[in-house]
C-alpha positions as semicolon CSV with decimal commas, in nm:
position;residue;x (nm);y (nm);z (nm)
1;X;-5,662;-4,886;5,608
2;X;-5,372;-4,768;5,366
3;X;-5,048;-4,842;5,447
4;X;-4,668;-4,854;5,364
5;X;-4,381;-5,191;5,355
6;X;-4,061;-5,079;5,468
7;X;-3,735;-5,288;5,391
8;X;-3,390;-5,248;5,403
9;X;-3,304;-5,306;5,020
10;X;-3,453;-5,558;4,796
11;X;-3,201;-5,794;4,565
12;X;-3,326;-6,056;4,319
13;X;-3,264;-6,325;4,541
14;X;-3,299;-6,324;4,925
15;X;-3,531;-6,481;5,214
16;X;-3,586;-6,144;5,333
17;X;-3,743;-6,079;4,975
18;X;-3,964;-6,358;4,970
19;X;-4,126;-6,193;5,307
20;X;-4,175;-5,878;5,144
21;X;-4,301;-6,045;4,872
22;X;-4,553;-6,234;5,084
23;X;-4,644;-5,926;5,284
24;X;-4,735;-5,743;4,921
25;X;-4,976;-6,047;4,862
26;X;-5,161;-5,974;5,207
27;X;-5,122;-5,592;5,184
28;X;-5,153;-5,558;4,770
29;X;-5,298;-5,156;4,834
30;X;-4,904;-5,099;4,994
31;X;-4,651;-4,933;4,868
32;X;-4,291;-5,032;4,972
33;X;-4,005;-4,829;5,050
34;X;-3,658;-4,931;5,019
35;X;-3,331;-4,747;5,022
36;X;-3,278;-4,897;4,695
37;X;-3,424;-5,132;4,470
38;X;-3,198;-5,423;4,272
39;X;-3,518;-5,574;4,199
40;X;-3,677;-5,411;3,983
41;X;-3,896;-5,745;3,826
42;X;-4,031;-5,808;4,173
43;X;-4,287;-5,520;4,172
44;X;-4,408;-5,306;3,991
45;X;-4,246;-5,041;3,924
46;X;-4,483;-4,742;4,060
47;X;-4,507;-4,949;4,380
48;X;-4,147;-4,906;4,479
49;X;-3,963;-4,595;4,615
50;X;-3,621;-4,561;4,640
51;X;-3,431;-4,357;4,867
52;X;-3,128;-4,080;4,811
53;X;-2,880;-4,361;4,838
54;X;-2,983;-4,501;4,534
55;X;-2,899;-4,233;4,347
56;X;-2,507;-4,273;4,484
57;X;-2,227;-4,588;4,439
58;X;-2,300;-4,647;4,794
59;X;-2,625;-4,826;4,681
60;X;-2,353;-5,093;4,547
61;X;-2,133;-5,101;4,905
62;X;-2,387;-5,180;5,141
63;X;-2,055;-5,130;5,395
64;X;-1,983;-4,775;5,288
65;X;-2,333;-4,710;5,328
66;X;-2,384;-4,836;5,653
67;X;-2,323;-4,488;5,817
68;X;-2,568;-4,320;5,622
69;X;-2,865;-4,569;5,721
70;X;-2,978;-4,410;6,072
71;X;-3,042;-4,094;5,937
72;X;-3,191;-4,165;5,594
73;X;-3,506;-4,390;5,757
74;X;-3,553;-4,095;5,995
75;X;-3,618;-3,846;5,694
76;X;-3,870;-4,058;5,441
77;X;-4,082;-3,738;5,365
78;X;-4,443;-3,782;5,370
79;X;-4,649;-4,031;5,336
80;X;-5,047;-4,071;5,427
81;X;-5,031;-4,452;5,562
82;X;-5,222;-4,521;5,861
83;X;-4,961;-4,776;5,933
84;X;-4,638;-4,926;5,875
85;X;-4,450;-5,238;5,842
86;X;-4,048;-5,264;5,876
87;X;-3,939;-5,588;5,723
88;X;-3,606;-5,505;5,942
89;X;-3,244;-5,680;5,991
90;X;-3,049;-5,356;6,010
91;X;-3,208;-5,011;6,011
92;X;-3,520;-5,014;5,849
93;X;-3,740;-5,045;6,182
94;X;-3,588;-4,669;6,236
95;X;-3,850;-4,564;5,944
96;X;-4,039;-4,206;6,074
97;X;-4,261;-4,028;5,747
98;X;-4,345;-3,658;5,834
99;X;-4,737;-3,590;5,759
100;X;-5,005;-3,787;5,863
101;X;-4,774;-4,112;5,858
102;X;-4,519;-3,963;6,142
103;X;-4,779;-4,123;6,421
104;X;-4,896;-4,410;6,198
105;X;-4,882;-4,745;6,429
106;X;-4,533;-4,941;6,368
107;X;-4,483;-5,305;6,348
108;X;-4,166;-5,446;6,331
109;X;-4,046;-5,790;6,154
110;X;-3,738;-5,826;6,249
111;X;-3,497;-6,110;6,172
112;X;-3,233;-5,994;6,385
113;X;-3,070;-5,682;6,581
114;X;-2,820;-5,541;6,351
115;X;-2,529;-5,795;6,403
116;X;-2,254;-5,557;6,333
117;X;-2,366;-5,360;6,644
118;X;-2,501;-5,585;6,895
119;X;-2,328;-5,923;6,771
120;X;-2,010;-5,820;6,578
121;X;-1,857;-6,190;6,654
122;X;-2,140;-6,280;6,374
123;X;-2,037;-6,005;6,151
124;X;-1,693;-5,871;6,037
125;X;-1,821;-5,526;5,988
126;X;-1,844;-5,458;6,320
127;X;-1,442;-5,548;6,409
128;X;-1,355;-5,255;6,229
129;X;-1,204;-4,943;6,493
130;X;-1,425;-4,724;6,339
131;X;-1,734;-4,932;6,409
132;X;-1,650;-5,003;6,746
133;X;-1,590;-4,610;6,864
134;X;-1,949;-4,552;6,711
135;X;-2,124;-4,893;6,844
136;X;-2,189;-4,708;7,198
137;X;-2,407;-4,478;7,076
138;X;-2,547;-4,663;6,803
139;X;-2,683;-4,920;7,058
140;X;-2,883;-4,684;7,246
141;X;-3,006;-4,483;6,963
142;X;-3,129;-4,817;6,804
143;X;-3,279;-4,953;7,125
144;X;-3,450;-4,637;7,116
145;X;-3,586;-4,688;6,784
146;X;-3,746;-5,044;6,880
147;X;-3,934;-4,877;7,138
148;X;-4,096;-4,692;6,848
149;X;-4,284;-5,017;6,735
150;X;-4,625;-5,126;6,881
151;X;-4,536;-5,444;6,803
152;X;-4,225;-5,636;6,738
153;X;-4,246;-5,963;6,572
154;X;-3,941;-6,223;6,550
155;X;-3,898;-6,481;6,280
156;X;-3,819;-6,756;6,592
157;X;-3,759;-6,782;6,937
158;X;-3,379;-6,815;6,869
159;X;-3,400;-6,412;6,724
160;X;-3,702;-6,373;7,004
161;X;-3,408;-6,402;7,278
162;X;-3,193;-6,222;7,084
163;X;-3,430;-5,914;7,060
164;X;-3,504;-5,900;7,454
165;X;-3,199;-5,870;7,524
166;X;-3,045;-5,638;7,254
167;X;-3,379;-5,404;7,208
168;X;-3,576;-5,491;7,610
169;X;-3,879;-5,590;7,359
170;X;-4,094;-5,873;7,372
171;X;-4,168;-6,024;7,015
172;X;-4,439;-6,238;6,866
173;X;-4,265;-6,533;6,699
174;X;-4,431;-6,573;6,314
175;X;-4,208;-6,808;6,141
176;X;-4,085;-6,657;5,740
177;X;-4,270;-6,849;5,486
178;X;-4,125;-7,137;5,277
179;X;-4,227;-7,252;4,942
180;X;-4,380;-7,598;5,074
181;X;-4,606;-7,610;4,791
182;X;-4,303;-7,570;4,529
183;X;-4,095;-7,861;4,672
184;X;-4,431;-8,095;4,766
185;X;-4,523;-8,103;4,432
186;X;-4,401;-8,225;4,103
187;X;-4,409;-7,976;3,873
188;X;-4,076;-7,898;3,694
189;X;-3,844;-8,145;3,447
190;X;-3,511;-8,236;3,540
191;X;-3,325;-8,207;3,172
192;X;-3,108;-8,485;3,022
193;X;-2,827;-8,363;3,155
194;X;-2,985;-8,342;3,552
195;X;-3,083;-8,702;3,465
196;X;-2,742;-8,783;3,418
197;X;-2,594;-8,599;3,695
198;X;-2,864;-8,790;3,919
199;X;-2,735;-9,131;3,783
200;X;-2,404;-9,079;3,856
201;X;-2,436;-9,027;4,194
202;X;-2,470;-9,344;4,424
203;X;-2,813;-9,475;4,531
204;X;-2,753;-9,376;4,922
205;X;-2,616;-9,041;5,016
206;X;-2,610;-8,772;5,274
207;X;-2,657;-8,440;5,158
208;X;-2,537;-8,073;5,240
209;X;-2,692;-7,800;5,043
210;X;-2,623;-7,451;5,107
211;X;-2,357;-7,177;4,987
212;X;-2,000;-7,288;5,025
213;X;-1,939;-7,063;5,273
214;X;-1,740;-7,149;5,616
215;X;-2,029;-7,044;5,874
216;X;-2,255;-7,327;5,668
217;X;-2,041;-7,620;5,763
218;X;-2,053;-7,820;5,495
219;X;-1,718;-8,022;5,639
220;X;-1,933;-8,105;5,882
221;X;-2,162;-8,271;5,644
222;X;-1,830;-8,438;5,510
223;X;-1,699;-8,557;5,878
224;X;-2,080;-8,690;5,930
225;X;-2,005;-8,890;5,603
226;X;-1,715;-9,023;5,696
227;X;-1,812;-9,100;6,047
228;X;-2,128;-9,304;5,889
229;X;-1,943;-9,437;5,641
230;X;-2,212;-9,313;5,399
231;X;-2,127;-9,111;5,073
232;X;-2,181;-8,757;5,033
233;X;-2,333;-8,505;4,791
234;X;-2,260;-8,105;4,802
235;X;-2,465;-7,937;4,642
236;X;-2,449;-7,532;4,576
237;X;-2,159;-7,305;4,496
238;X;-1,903;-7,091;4,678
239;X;-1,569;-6,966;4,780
240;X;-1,534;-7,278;4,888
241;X;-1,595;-7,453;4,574
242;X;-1,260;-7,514;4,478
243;X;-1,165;-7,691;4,844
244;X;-1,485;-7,929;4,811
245;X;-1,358;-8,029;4,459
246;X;-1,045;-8,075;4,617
247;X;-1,180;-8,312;4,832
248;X;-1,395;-8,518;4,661
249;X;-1,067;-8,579;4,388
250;X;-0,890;-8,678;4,721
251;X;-1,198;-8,932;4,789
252;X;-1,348;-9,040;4,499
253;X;-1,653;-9,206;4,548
254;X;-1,699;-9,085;4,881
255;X;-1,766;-8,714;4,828
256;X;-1,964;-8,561;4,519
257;X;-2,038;-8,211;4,440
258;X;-2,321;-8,101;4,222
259;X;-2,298;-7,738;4,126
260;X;-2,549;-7,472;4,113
261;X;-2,839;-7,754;4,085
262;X;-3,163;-7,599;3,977
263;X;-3,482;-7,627;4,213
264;X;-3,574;-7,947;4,027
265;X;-3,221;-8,081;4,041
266;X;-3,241;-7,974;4,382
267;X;-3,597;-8,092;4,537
268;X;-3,471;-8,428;4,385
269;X;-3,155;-8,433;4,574
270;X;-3,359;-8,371;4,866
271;X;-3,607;-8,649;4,826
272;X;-3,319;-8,919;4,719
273;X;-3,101;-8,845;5,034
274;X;-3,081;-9,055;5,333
275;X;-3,095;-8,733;5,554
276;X;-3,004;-8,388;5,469
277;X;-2,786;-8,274;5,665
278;X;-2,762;-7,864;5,851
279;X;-2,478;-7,779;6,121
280;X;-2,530;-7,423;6,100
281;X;-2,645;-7,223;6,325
282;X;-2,912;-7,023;6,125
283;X;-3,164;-6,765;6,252
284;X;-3,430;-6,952;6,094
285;X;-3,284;-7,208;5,849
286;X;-3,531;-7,198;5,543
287;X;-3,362;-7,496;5,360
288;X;-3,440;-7,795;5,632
289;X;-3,824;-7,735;5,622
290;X;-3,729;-7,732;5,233
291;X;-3,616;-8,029;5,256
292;X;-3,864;-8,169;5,472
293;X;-4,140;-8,084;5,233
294;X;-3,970;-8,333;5,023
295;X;-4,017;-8,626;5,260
296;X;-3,660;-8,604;5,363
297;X;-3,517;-8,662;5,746
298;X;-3,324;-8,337;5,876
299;X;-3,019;-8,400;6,074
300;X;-2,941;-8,025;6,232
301;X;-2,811;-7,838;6,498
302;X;-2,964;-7,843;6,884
303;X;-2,877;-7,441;6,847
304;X;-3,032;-7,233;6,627
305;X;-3,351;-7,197;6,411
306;X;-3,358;-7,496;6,265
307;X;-3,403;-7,682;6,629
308;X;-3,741;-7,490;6,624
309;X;-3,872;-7,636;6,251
310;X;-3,727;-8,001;6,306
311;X;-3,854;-8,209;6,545
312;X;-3,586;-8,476;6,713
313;X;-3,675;-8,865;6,684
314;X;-4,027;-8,721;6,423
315;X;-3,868;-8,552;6,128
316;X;-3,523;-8,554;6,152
317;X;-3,240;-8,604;6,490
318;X;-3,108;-8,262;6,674
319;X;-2,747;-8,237;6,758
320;X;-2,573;-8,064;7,086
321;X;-2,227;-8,219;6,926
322;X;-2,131;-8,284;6,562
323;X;-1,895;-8,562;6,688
324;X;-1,801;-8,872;6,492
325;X;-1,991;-9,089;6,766
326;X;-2,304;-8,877;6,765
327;X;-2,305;-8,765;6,401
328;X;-2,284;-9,203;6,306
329;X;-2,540;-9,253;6,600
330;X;-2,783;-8,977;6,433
331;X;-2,739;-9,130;6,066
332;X;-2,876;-9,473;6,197
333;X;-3,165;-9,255;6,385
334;X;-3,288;-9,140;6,075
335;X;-3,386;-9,460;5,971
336;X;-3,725;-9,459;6,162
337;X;-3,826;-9,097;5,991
338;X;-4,169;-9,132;5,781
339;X;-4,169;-8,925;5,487
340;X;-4,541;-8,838;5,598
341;X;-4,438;-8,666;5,906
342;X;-4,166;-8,498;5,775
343;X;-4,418;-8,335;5,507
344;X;-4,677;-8,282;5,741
345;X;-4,498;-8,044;5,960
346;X;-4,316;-7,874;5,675
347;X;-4,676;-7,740;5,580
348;X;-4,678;-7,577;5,903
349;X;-4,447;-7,331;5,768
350;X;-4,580;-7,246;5,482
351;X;-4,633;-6,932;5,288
352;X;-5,039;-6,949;5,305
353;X;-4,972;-6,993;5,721
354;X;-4,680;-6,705;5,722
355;X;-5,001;-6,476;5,578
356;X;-5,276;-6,549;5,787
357;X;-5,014;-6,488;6,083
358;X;-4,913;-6,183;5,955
359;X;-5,290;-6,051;5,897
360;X;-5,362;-6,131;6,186
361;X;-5,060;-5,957;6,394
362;X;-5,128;-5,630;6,208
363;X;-5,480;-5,643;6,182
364;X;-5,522;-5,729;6,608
């Protein structure tokens, strides 16, 4: 059976990417639709088809776009799949071909209802006057559109909850897939200079790894430092760059950032740390099971994806509160973390399971 990957707009970089990537393995006959295509290494190039928008700026503001979205999936022209998949966190599940692909079967991966619409506390673009007078009806034409789908799937039961009550569908939860393989393995040279940044830093540490961005809250990871009296490493790059620096001048010794570290840099950060440590709330959270492919102990949020990949007093300790008592108390829990177990269930999410799920969801 022929048929057709659907996705909002693919970048270089991106978990969203990965899936479509991942879905081209198990589908390689598919071509994919996007409304444009910043990508153009991923695929090949006769695989990919862009939409109108890509021939405007607006392929460079996705907010400026936004409007145009709705109506562009509805008019795709024609296409001879038998069916269709909508990698979908906006507007892509709203996908209708004319020809033979207008009644293919529809399924849906979704990683969330569009925010700005159904959640605008998680997204800024939906504060905007203008958004708001247009939400009402963009609600029930998008509810409308889920109903399209034979089947929904949600990448966890934190986004599962979310889609009953923003789309009244029931979703399969299949889990994205994470590189497990990449960071089990040992493939990949740090370079003299890696080696020295790694012997600089002190033999125990806690670390946060993510975007400096505020919704990642990597002061958190700082408070849980100081609260443990434990040093801390910081590893990525951000807005927040500059107030992390600050910081660690502030508290030398104490706090340590390590910029931009490569996946080598990085899986080594991960197996070094005494516990990496995640406060955000994440849909999914791709970088703890990262991390516990590594061996490391996970110390996350009770809310959120992540409470779904890391299992409290096994792989890593589960927070309700990131208080000073409870983020020392979970510090001293991680003590009693194999690295065994923590690898063991990070294979459980890994790409060669995220394909055999996905075959089999489409192919039931």
């Amino acid at each position: 059976m022929s048929g057709v990957i659907v996705h909002e707009w693919l970048e270089p970089h991106g978990g969203a990417e990965k899936v479509v990537e991942q879905l081209a393995r198990v589908y390689p006959d598919a071509s994919i639709r996007a409304l444009w295509n910043d990508a153009p290494l991923r695929f090949e190039s006769d695989r990919v088809s862009e939409t109108w928008l890509a021939r405007t700026p607006l392929r460079r503001h996705k907010g400026a776009a936004l409007p145009f979205m709705p109506t562009t999936w509805r008019h795709l022209g024609h296409d001879d799949s038998e069916w269709i998949v909508c990698s979908s966190h906006l507007f892509s599940h709203h996908a209708r071909f004319s020809g033979p692909s207008r009644h293919a079967d529809k399924y849906v991966y979704a990683y969330t209802s569009a925010r700005y619409i159904w959640h605008p506390e998680l997204d800024s673009r939906g504060q905007s006057a203008l958004v708001r007078l247009a939400v009402p009806p963009l609600k029930r034409i998008d509810r409308a559109r889920a109903q399209e789908a034979k089947s929904i799937a949600s990448i966890s039961r934190f986004v599962q909850d979310r889609l009953k009550d923003s789309w009244r569908r029931d979703s399969e939860v299949i889990y994205p897939p994470v590189e497990v393989a990449r960071f089990a393995g040992d493939d990949g040279d740090l370079t003299e200079r890696e080696d020295e940044i790694l012997a600089a830093l002190p033999e125990t540490f806690l670390l946060g790894a993510s975007r400096f961005i505020p919704y990642k809250r990597l002061d958190l990871v700082v408070e849980t430092g100081r609260a443990a009296d434990v040093p801390v490493v910081l590893a990525g790059d951000g807005p927040l760059l500059s107030q992390f620096e600050l910081i660690a001048r502030e508290e030398p010794g104490a706090v340590h950032i390590v910029k931009s570290p490569s996946h080598a840099l990085l899986r080594e950060l991960y197996r070094r740390c005494l516990a990496y440590v995640f406060p955000a709330v994440e849909d999914f959270g791709i970088m703890p099971v990262e991390a516990m492919a590594t061996g490391a102990a996970v110390i996350a949020s009770s809310v959120g994806g992540a409470a779904e990949t890391v299992v409290d007093g096994e792989t890593g300790v589960l927070l309700d509160v990131f208080d000073a008592r409870h983020m020392r108390q979970a510090v001293d829990r991680v003590g009693t973390v194999r690295a065994e177990d923590s690898v063991a269930r990070a294979w459980q999410f890994d790409e060669a399971v995220f394909r055999r799920r996905i075959a089999g969801w489409i192919g039931e």
